[in-house]
Short mmCIF file of C-alpha atoms in Angstrom, two decimals:
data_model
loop_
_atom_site.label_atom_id
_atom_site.label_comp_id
_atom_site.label_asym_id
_atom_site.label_seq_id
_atom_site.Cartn_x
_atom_site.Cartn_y
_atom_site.Cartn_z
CA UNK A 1 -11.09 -148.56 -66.75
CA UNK A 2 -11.37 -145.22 -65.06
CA UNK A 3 -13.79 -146.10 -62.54
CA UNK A 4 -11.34 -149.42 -61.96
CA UNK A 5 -8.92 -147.00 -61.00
CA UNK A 6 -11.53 -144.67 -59.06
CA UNK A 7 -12.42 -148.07 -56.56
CA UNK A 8 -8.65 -148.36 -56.65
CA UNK A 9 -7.88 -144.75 -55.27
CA UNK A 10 -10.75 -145.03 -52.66
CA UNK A 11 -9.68 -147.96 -51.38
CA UNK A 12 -6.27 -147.58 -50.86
CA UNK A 13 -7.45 -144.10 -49.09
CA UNK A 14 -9.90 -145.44 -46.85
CA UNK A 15 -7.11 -148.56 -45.92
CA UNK A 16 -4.67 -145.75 -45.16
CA UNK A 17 -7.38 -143.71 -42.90
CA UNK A 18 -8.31 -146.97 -41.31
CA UNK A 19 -4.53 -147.73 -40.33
CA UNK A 20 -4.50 -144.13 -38.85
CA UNK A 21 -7.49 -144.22 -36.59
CA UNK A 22 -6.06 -147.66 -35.34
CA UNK A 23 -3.15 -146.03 -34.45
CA UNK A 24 -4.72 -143.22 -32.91
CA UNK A 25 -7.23 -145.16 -31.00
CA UNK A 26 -6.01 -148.31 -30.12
CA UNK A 27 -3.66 -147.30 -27.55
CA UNK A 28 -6.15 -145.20 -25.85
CA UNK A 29 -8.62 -148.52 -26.32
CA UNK A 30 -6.29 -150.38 -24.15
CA UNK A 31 -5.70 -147.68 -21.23
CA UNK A 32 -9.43 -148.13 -20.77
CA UNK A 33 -9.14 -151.71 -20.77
CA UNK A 34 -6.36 -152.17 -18.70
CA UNK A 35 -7.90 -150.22 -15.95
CA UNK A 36 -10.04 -152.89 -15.22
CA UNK A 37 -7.69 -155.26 -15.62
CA UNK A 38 -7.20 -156.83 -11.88
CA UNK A 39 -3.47 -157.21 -12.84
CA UNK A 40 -0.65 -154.80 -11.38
CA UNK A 41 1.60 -155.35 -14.14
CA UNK A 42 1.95 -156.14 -17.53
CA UNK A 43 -0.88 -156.04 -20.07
CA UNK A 44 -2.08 -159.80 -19.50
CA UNK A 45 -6.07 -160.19 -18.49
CA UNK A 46 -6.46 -161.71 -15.45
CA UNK A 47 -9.77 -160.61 -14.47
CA UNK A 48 -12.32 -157.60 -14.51
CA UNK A 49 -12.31 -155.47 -10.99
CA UNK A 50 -12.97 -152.36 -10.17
CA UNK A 51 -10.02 -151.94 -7.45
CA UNK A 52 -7.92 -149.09 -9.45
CA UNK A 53 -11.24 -146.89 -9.09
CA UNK A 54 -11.80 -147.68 -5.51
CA UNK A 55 -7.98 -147.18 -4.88
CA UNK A 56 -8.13 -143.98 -6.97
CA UNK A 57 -10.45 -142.05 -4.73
CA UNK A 58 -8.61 -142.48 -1.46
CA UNK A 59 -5.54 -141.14 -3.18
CA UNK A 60 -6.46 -137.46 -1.87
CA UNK A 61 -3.45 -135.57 -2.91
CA UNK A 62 -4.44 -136.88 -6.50
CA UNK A 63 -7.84 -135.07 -5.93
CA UNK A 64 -5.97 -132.17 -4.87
CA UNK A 65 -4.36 -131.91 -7.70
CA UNK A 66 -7.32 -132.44 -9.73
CA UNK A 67 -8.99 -129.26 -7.82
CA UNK A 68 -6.25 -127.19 -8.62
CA UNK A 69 -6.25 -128.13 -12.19
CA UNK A 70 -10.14 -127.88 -12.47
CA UNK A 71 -9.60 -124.19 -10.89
CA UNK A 72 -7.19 -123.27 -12.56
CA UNK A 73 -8.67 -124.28 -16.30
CA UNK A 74 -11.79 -122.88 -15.52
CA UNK A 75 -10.30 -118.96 -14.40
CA UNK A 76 -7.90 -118.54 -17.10
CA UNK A 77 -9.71 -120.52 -19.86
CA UNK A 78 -12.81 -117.26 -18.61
CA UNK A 79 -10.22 -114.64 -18.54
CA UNK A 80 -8.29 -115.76 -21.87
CA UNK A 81 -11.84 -115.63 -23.55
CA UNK A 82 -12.50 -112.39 -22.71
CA UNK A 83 -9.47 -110.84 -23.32
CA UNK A 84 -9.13 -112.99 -26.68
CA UNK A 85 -12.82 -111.85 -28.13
CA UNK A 86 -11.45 -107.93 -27.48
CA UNK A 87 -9.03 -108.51 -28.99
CA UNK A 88 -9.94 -109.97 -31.80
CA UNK A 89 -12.34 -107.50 -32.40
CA UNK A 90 -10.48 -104.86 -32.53
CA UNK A 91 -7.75 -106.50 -34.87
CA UNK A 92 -10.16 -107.17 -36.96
CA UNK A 93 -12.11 -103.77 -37.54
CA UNK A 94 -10.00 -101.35 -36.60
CA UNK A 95 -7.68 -99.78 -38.81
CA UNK A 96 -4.23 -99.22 -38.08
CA UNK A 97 -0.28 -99.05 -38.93
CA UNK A 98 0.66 -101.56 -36.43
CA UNK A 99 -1.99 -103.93 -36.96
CA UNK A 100 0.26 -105.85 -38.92
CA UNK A 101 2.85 -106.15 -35.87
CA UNK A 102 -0.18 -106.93 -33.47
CA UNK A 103 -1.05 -109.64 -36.01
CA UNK A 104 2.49 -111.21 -35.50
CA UNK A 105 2.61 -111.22 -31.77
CA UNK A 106 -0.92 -112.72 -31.82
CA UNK A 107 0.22 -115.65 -33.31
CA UNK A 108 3.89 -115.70 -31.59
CA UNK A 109 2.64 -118.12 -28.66
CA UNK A 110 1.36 -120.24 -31.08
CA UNK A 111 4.06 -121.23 -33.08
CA UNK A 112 7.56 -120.50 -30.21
CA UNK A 113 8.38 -124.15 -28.36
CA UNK A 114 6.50 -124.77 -24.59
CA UNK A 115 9.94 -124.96 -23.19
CA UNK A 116 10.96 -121.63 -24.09
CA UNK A 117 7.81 -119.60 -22.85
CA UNK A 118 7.70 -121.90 -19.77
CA UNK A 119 11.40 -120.86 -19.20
CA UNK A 120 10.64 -116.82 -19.73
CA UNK A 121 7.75 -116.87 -17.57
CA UNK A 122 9.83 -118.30 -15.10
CA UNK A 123 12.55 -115.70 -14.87
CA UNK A 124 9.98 -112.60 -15.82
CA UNK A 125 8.33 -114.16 -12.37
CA UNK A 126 11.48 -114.36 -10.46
CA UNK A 127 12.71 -111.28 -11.74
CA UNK A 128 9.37 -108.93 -11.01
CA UNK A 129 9.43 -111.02 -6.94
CA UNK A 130 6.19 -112.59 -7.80
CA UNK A 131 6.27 -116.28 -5.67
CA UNK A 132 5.77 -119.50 -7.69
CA UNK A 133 2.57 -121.27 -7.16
CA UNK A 134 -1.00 -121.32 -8.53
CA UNK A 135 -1.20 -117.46 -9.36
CA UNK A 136 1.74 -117.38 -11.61
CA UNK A 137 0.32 -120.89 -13.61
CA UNK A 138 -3.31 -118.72 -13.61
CA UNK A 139 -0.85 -116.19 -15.25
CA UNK A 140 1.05 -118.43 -17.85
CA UNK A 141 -1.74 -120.43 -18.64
CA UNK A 142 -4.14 -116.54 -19.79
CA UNK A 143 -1.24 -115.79 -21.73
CA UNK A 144 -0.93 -118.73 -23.98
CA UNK A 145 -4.48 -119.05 -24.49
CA UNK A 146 -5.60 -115.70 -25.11
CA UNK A 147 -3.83 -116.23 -29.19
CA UNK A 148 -5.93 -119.44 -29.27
CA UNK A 149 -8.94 -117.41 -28.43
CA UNK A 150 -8.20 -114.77 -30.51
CA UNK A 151 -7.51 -116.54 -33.82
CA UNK A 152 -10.36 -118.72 -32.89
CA UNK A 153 -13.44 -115.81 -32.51
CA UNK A 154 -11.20 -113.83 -35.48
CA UNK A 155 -11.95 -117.20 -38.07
CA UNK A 156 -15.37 -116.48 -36.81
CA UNK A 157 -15.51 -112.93 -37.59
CA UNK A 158 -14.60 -113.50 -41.16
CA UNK A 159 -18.09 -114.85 -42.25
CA UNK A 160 -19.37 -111.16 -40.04
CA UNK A 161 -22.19 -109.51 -42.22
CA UNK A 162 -21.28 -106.38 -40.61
CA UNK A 163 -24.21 -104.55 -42.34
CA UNK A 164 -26.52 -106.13 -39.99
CA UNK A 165 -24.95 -103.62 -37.19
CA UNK A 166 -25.23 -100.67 -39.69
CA UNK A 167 -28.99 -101.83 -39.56
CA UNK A 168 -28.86 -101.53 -36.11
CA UNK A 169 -27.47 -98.28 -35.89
CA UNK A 170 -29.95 -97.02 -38.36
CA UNK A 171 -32.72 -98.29 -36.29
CA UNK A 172 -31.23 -96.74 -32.82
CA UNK A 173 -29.38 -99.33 -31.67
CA UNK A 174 -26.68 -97.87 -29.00
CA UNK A 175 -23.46 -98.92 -29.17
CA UNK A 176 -23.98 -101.67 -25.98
CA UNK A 177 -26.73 -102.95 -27.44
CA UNK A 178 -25.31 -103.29 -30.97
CA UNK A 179 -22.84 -105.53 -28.99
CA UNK A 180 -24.54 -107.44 -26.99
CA UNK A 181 -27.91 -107.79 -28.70
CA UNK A 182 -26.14 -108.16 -32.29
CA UNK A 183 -22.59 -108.46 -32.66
CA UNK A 184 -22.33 -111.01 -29.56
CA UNK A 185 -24.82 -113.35 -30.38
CA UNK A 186 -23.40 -113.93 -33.50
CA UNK A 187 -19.87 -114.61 -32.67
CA UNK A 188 -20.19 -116.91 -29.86
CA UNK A 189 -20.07 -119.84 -31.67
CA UNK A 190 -16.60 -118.88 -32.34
CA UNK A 191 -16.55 -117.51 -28.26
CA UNK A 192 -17.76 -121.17 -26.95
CA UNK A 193 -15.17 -122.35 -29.59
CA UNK A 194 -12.00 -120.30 -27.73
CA UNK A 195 -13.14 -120.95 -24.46
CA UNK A 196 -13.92 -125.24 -24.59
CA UNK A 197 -10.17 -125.23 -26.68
CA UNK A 198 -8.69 -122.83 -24.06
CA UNK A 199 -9.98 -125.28 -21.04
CA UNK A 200 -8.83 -128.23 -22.96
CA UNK A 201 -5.24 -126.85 -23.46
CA UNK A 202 -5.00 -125.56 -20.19
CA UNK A 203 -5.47 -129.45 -18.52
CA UNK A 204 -3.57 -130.69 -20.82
CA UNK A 205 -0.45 -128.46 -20.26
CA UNK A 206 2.53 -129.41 -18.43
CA UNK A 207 5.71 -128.32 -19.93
CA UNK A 208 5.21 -124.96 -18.87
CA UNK A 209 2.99 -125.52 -15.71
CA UNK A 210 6.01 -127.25 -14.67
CA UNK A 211 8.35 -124.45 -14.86
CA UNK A 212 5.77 -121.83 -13.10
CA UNK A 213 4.20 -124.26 -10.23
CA UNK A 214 5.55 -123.54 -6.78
CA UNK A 215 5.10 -125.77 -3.73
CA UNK A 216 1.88 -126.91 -3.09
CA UNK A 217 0.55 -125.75 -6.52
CA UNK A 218 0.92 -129.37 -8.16
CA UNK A 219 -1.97 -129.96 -10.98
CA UNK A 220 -3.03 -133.02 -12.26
CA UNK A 221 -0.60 -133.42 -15.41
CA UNK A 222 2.20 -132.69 -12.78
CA UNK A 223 0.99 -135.46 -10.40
CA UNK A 224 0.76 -137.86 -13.21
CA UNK A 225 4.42 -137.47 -14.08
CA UNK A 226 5.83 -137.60 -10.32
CA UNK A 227 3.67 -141.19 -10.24
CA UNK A 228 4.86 -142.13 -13.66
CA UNK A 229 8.74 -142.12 -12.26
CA UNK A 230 7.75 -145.30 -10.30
CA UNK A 231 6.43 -146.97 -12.96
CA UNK A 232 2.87 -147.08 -14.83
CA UNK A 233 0.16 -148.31 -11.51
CA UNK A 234 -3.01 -149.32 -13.13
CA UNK A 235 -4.00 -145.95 -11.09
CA UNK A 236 -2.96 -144.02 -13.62
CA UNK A 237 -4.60 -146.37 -16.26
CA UNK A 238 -7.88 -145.27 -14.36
CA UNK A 239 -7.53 -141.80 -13.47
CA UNK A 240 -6.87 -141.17 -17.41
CA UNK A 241 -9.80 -143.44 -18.32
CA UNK A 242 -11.78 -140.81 -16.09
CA UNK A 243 -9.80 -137.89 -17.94
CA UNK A 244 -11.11 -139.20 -21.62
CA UNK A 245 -14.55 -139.62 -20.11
CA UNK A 246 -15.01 -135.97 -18.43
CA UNK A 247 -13.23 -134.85 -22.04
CA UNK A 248 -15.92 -136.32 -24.22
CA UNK A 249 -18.92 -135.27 -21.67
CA UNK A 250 -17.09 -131.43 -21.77
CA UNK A 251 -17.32 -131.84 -26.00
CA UNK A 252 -20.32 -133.68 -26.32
CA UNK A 253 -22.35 -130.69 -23.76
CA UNK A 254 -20.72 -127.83 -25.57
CA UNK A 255 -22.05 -129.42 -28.90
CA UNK A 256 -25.47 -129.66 -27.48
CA UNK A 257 -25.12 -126.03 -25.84
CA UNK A 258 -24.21 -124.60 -29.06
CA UNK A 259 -26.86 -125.95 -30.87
CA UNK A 260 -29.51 -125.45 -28.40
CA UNK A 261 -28.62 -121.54 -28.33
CA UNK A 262 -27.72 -121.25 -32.01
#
């Protein structure tokens, strides 16, 4: 009877998963279909082509924006993970009163709406004279990823043996070679980890790229929405189908990477 009910329990769980990846992936299974559908409109097959693609790449400011976004992720997602791995090294071993009040403004970007930090950048920006454009998204887009970075290399840091760098010491390690022979190597799982999530977030982001981007600073989430307004081309349905792809290459080589190296 009890293993009646077991089978029972597993079932109904793995029907329940199953009806959640189908939800999850079945939209994004049609996107990829429907951008080789030779139809304009509607989600009706009419034939396989390869059109969208073609008419894709001689959309140039589209490529623009892709630059921008590609130069922009790259920068800040570098920055953020330096600044992020400092600081959570230093929240985590050093000692003091307002750690605890560090602690909370570490996580504060995580948890406060898009909206609202898109909407303070933009008047701490306007206030301080500092023109819109792709400096000021570089800006925004360090500052909310530096908390992803740090909580990321910090979960990292709990699992630290730090008597390995006491070994160090004892064998006349200096103090830059402690960190980058010893301490470095052994947190940048949790380094690769902050930097391949700060890159992701920061193409992804568009609520408060929108409120920080000047003229002539468009990125790609931003041209996506201005082409939306006229309706969903199957140029879009292609140019995300391209997205998911350079996604799951960017995951897939900083799985490899991290194995190779660790």
């Amino acid at each position: 009877m009890e293993t009646k009910k077991v089978i029972g329990k597993r079932r109904f769980s793995m029907t329940i998963a199953t009806l959640a990846f189908v939800f999850l992936y079945l939209p994004i299974i049609a996107l990829v279909l429907l951008s080789f559908n030779s139809s304009r409109q509607g989600v009706s097959w009419t034939g396989f082509t390869l059109k969208w693609y073609s008419e894709l790449f001689r959309q140039a400011d589209v490529w623009r924006a892709f630059l921008n976004t590609v130069i922009i992720a790259f920068s800040s997602s570098l920055v953020a993970t330096a600044i992020g791995t400092f600081s959570a090294m230093a929240l985590y071993w050093y000692q003091s009163r307002l750690k605890g009040y560090l602690g909370i403004l570490v996580y504060t970007p995580l948890i406060i709406p898009d909206i609202l930090m898109g909407v303070s950048m933009l008047i701490f920006f306007v206030a301080i004279g500092i023109p819109l454009g792709l400096f000021t998204i570089f800006i925004a887009h360090v500052t909310f990823c530096v908390s992803y970075v740090t909580v990321t290399v910090m979960t990292r840091l709990e699992d630290f043996d730090y008597s390995v760098v006491e070994a160090a010491r004892d064998l006349g390690a200096k103090t830059n070679q402690v960190f980058r022979k010893v301490i470095l190597p052994m947190i940048m799982p949790g380094i690769m980890a902050g930097f391949l999530l700060s890159l992701t977030l920061s193409i992804d982001d568009f609520v408060i790229t929108f409120f920080v981007a000047g003229p002539g600073s468009t990125t790609l989430p931003l041209k996506i929405f201005s082409m939306i307004k006229f309706g969903v081309s199957p140029v879009i349905n292609a140019l995300s189908t391209l997205l998911l792809v350079g996604t799951l290459f960017i995951s897939f080589f900083g799985s490899r990477f991290r194995r190779l190296i660790f």
